[in-house]
Coordinates of N, CA and C in Angstrom, one line a residue:
X82 N -13.4 19.8 -2.0 CA -13.6 18.7 -1.0 C -12.2 18.3 -0.4
X83 N -12.2 18.1 0.9 CA -11.0 17.8 1.6 C -10.3 16.5 1.1
X84 N -9.0 16.5 1.1 CA -8.3 15.3 0.7 C -8.6 14.1 1.6
X85 N -9.0 14.3 2.8 CA -9.3 13.2 3.7 C -10.6 12.5 3.3
X86 N -11.5 13.3 2.7 CA -12.7 12.6 2.1 C -12.4 11.7 1.0
X87 N -11.5 12.1 0.1 CA -11.0 11.2 -1.0 C -10.3 10.0 -0.4
X88 N -9.5 10.2 0.6 CA -8.8 9.0 1.2 C -9.8 8.0 1.8
X89 N -10.8 8.5 2.5 CA -11.8 7.7 3.1 C -12.5 6.9 2.0
X90 N -12.9 7.7 1.0 CA -13.6 7.0 -0.1 C -12.8 5.9 -0.8
X91 N -11.5 6.2 -1.0 CA -10.6 5.2 -1.6 C -10.5 3.9 -0.7
X92 N -10.4 4.2 0.6 CA -10.2 3.1 1.6 C -11.5 2.2 1.6
X93 N -12.6 2.9 1.7 CA -13.9 2.2 1.8 C -14.2 1.4 0.5
X94 N -14.0 2.1 -0.6 CA -14.2 1.4 -1.9 C -13.2 0.3 -2.1
X95 N -12.0 0.5 -1.8 CA -11.0 -0.5 -1.9 C -11.2 -1.7 -1.1
X96 N -11.7 -1.5 0.1 CA -12.0 -2.6 1.0 C -13.2 -3.4 0.5
X97 N -14.2 -2.7 0.0 CA -15.4 -3.4 -0.6 C -14.9 -4.2 -1.8
X98 N -14.1 -3.7 -2.6 CA -13.5 -4.4 -3.7 C -12.7 -5.6 -3.3
X99 N -11.9 -5.4 -2.2 CA -11.1 -6.5 -1.7 C -11.9 -7.7 -1.3
X100 N -13.1 -7.4 -0.6 CA -13.9 -8.5 -0.2 C -14.4 -9.3 -1.4
X101 N -14.8 -8.6 -2.4 CA -15.3 -9.3 -3.7 C -14.1 -10.1 -4.3
X102 N -12.9 -9.5 -4.4 CA -11.8 -10.2 -5.0 C -11.4 -11.4 -4.2
X103 N -11.3 -11.3 -2.9 CA -10.9 -12.5 -2.1 C -12.0 -13.6 -2.1
X104 N -13.3 -13.2 -2.2 CA -14.3 -14.2 -2.4 C -14.1 -15.0 -3.7
X105 N -13.9 -14.2 -4.8 CA -13.6 -14.8 -6.1 C -12.4 -15.7 -6.1
X106 N -11.3 -15.2 -5.4 CA -10.1 -16.0 -5.3 C -10.3 -17.3 -4.5
X107 N -11.1 -17.2 -3.5 CA -11.4 -18.4 -2.7 C -12.2 -19.4 -3.5
X108 N -13.1 -18.9 -4.3 CA -13.9 -19.8 -5.2 C -13.1 -20.5 -6.2
X109 N -12.1 -19.7 -6.8 CA -11.3 -20.3 -7.9 C -10.4 -21.4 -7.3
X110 N -9.8 -21.1 -6.1 CA -8.8 -22.1 -5.6 C -9.4 -23.2 -4.8
X111 N -10.6 -23.0 -4.3 CA -11.2 -24.1 -3.5 C -12.4 -24.7 -4.2
X112 N -13.0 -24.0 -5.1 CA -14.2 -24.5 -5.8 C -15.5 -24.4 -5.1
X113 N -15.4 -23.7 -3.9 CA -16.6 -23.4 -3.1 C -16.8 -21.9 -2.9
X114 N -18.1 -21.6 -2.7 CA -18.4 -20.2 -2.5 C -17.9 -19.7 -1.1
X115 N -17.0 -18.8 -1.1 CA -16.5 -18.2 0.2 C -15.8 -19.1 1.1
X116 N -15.4 -20.2 0.7 CA -14.7 -21.2 1.6 C -13.5 -20.6 2.2
X117 N -13.3 -20.7 3.5 CA -12.1 -20.2 4.1 C -12.1 -18.8 4.4
X118 N -13.2 -18.0 4.1 CA -13.3 -16.6 4.4 C -14.2 -16.4 5.6
X119 N -13.6 -15.9 6.6 CA -14.4 -15.6 7.8 C -14.3 -14.1 8.1
X120 N -15.2 -13.6 9.0 CA -15.2 -12.2 9.4 C -13.8 -11.9 10.0
X121 N -13.2 -12.8 10.7 CA -11.9 -12.6 11.3 C -10.8 -12.4 10.3
X122 N -10.8 -13.2 9.2 CA -9.8 -13.0 8.2 C -10.0 -11.8 7.4
X123 N -11.3 -11.4 7.2 CA -11.6 -10.1 6.5 C -11.1 -8.9 7.3
X124 N -11.3 -8.9 8.6 CA -10.9 -7.9 9.5 C -9.3 -7.8 9.6
X125 N -8.7 -9.0 9.7 CA -7.3 -9.1 9.7 C -6.7 -8.5 8.4
X126 N -7.2 -8.8 7.3 CA -6.8 -8.2 6.0 C -6.9 -6.7 6.0
X127 N -8.0 -6.2 6.5 CA -8.2 -4.7 6.5 C -7.2 -4.1 7.4
X128 N -6.9 -4.6 8.5 CA -5.9 -4.1 9.4 C -4.5 -4.1 8.8
X129 N -4.2 -5.2 8.1 CA -2.9 -5.4 7.4 C -2.8 -4.3 6.3
X130 N -3.8 -4.1 5.5 CA -3.7 -3.1 4.4 C -3.6 -1.6 5.0
X131 N -4.4 -1.4 6.1 CA -4.3 -0.1 6.7 C -2.9 0.2 7.3
X132 N -2.3 -0.9 7.9 CA -0.9 -0.8 8.4 C 0.1 -0.4 7.3
X133 N -0.1 -1.2 6.2 CA 0.8 -0.9 5.0 C 0.6 0.5 4.5
X134 N -0.7 0.9 4.3 CA -1.0 2.2 3.8 C -0.4 3.3 4.6
X135 N -0.5 3.3 5.9 CA 0.0 4.3 6.8 C 1.5 4.3 6.8
X136 N 2.1 3.1 6.7 CA 3.6 3.0 6.7 C 4.1 3.6 5.4
X137 N 3.4 3.3 4.3 CA 3.9 3.9 3.0 C 3.7 5.4 3.0
X138 N 2.6 5.9 3.6 CA 2.4 7.3 3.6 C 3.4 8.1 4.5
X139 N 4.0 7.4 5.3 CA 5.0 8.0 6.2 C 6.4 7.6 5.8
X140 N 6.6 7.2 4.5 CA 7.9 6.9 3.9 C 8.6 5.8 4.6
X141 N 7.9 4.7 4.9 CA 8.6 3.6 5.5 C 8.3 2.3 4.7
X142 N 8.9 2.2 3.5 CA 8.6 1.1 2.6 C 9.2 -0.2 3.1
X143 N 10.2 -0.1 4.0 CA 10.8 -1.4 4.6 C 9.9 -2.2 5.4
X144 N 8.7 -1.6 5.8 CA 7.8 -2.4 6.6 C 7.2 -3.6 5.7
X145 N 7.3 -3.5 4.4 CA 6.9 -4.6 3.6 C 7.7 -5.9 3.9
X146 N 9.0 -5.7 4.2 CA 9.8 -6.8 4.6 C 9.4 -7.4 6.0
X147 N 9.1 -6.4 6.9 CA 8.6 -6.8 8.2 C 7.3 -7.6 8.1
X148 N 6.4 -7.1 7.3 CA 5.1 -7.8 7.2 C 5.3 -9.2 6.6
X149 N 6.1 -9.3 5.6 CA 6.4 -10.6 5.0 C 6.9 -11.6 6.0
X150 N 7.9 -11.1 6.8 CA 8.5 -12.0 7.8 C 7.4 -12.4 8.9
X151 N 6.6 -11.5 9.3 CA 5.6 -11.8 10.3 C 4.5 -12.8 9.7
X152 N 4.2 -12.6 8.5 CA 3.2 -13.5 7.9 C 3.7 -14.9 7.7
X153 N 5.0 -15.0 7.4 CA 5.6 -16.4 7.3 C 5.7 -17.0 8.7
X154 N 6.1 -16.2 9.6 CA 6.2 -16.7 11.0 C 4.9 -17.2 11.6
X155 N 3.8 -16.5 11.2 CA 2.5 -16.9 11.7 C 2.0 -18.2 11.0
X156 N 2.5 -18.6 9.9 CA 2.1 -19.8 9.2 C 2.9 -21.0 9.5
X157 N 3.9 -20.9 10.3 CA 4.8 -22.1 10.5 C 4.1 -23.2 11.2
X158 N 3.3 -23.0 12.2 CA 2.6 -24.1 12.9 C 1.1 -24.0 12.7
X159 N 0.7 -23.4 11.6 CA -0.8 -23.2 11.4 C -1.4 -24.6 11.0
X160 N -2.4 -25.0 11.7 CA -3.1 -26.3 11.5 C -4.0 -26.2 10.3
X161 N -4.4 -25.0 9.9 CA -5.3 -24.8 8.8 C -4.5 -25.0 7.5
X162 N -4.9 -26.0 6.7 CA -4.1 -26.3 5.5 C -4.7 -25.6 4.3
X163 N -4.0 -24.4 4.0 CA -4.4 -23.6 2.8 C -3.3 -23.8 1.8
X164 N -3.7 -24.0 0.6 CA -2.7 -24.2 -0.5 C -1.7 -23.0 -0.6
X165 N -0.5 -23.3 -0.9 CA 0.6 -22.3 -1.0 C 0.2 -21.3 -2.1
X166 N -0.5 -21.7 -3.2 CA -0.9 -20.8 -4.2 C -1.9 -19.8 -3.7
X167 N -2.9 -20.3 -3.0 CA -3.9 -19.4 -2.4 C -3.3 -18.4 -1.5
X168 N -2.4 -18.9 -0.6 CA -1.7 -18.0 0.4 C -0.9 -16.9 -0.3
X169 N -0.1 -17.3 -1.3 CA 0.8 -16.4 -2.1 C 0.0 -15.4 -2.8
X170 N -1.0 -15.8 -3.6 CA -1.8 -14.9 -4.4 C -2.6 -13.9 -3.5
X171 N -3.1 -14.5 -2.4 CA -3.9 -13.6 -1.4 C -3.0 -12.5 -0.8
X172 N -1.8 -12.9 -0.4 CA -0.9 -11.9 0.2 C -0.5 -10.9 -0.9
X173 N -0.2 -11.3 -2.1 CA 0.2 -10.3 -3.1 C -0.9 -9.4 -3.4
X174 N -2.1 -9.9 -3.5 CA -3.3 -9.1 -3.7 C -3.5 -8.0 -2.6
X175 N -3.3 -8.5 -1.4 CA -3.5 -7.6 -0.2 C -2.5 -6.5 -0.2
X176 N -1.2 -6.8 -0.5 CA -0.2 -5.8 -0.5 C -0.4 -4.9 -1.7
X177 N -0.8 -5.4 -2.9 CA -1.1 -4.6 -4.0 C -2.2 -3.6 -3.8
X178 N -3.2 -4.0 -3.0 CA -4.3 -3.0 -2.7 C -3.8 -1.9 -1.8
X179 N -2.9 -2.2 -0.8 CA -2.4 -1.2 0.1 C -1.5 -0.3 -0.7
X180 N -0.7 -0.8 -1.7 CA 0.1 0.1 -2.5 C -0.8 1.0 -3.4
X181 N -1.9 0.4 -3.9 CA -2.8 1.2 -4.7 C -3.4 2.4 -3.9
X182 N -3.7 2.1 -2.6 CA -4.2 3.1 -1.7 C -3.2 4.2 -1.6
X183 N -2.0 3.8 -1.5 CA -0.9 4.8 -1.3 C -0.7 5.7 -2.6
X184 N -0.8 5.0 -3.7 CA -0.6 5.8 -5.0 C -1.8 6.8 -5.2
X185 N -3.0 6.3 -4.9 CA -4.1 7.2 -5.0 C -4.0 8.4 -4.0
X186 N -3.6 8.1 -2.8 CA -3.4 9.1 -1.7 C -2.4 10.1 -2.2
X187 N -1.3 9.6 -2.7 CA -0.2 10.5 -3.2 C -0.7 11.4 -4.3
X188 N -1.5 10.9 -5.2 CA -2.0 11.7 -6.3 C -3.0 12.7 -5.9
X189 N -3.8 12.4 -4.8 CA -4.8 13.4 -4.3 C -4.1 14.5 -3.7
X190 N -2.9 14.3 -3.1 CA -2.2 15.4 -2.4 C -1.5 16.3 -3.4
X191 N -1.3 15.9 -4.6 CA -0.6 16.8 -5.6 C -1.4 18.0 -6.0

């Protein structure tokens, strides 16, 4: 089987898992089912993880700093009041998933 098939399976499976994990995270921090999770935020997270995955696969780990700066900058005047804990844990989870994709991708190529 082509390594691209494995990569696609990892990405699809990882994104399905991420939706479940973020739903649980939202429930833990807000006490409501799926509170604060929209299709827009799910799509934005997927794009973010794909950006990180492709940057890591092209040996550009410094984009993690760029992404962190961009995420902080986008929150400066945000009217939506999300707790700092939820924001921090969510970002760490998202970056961790992208790094996991990279590790799996690297292992498939060996």
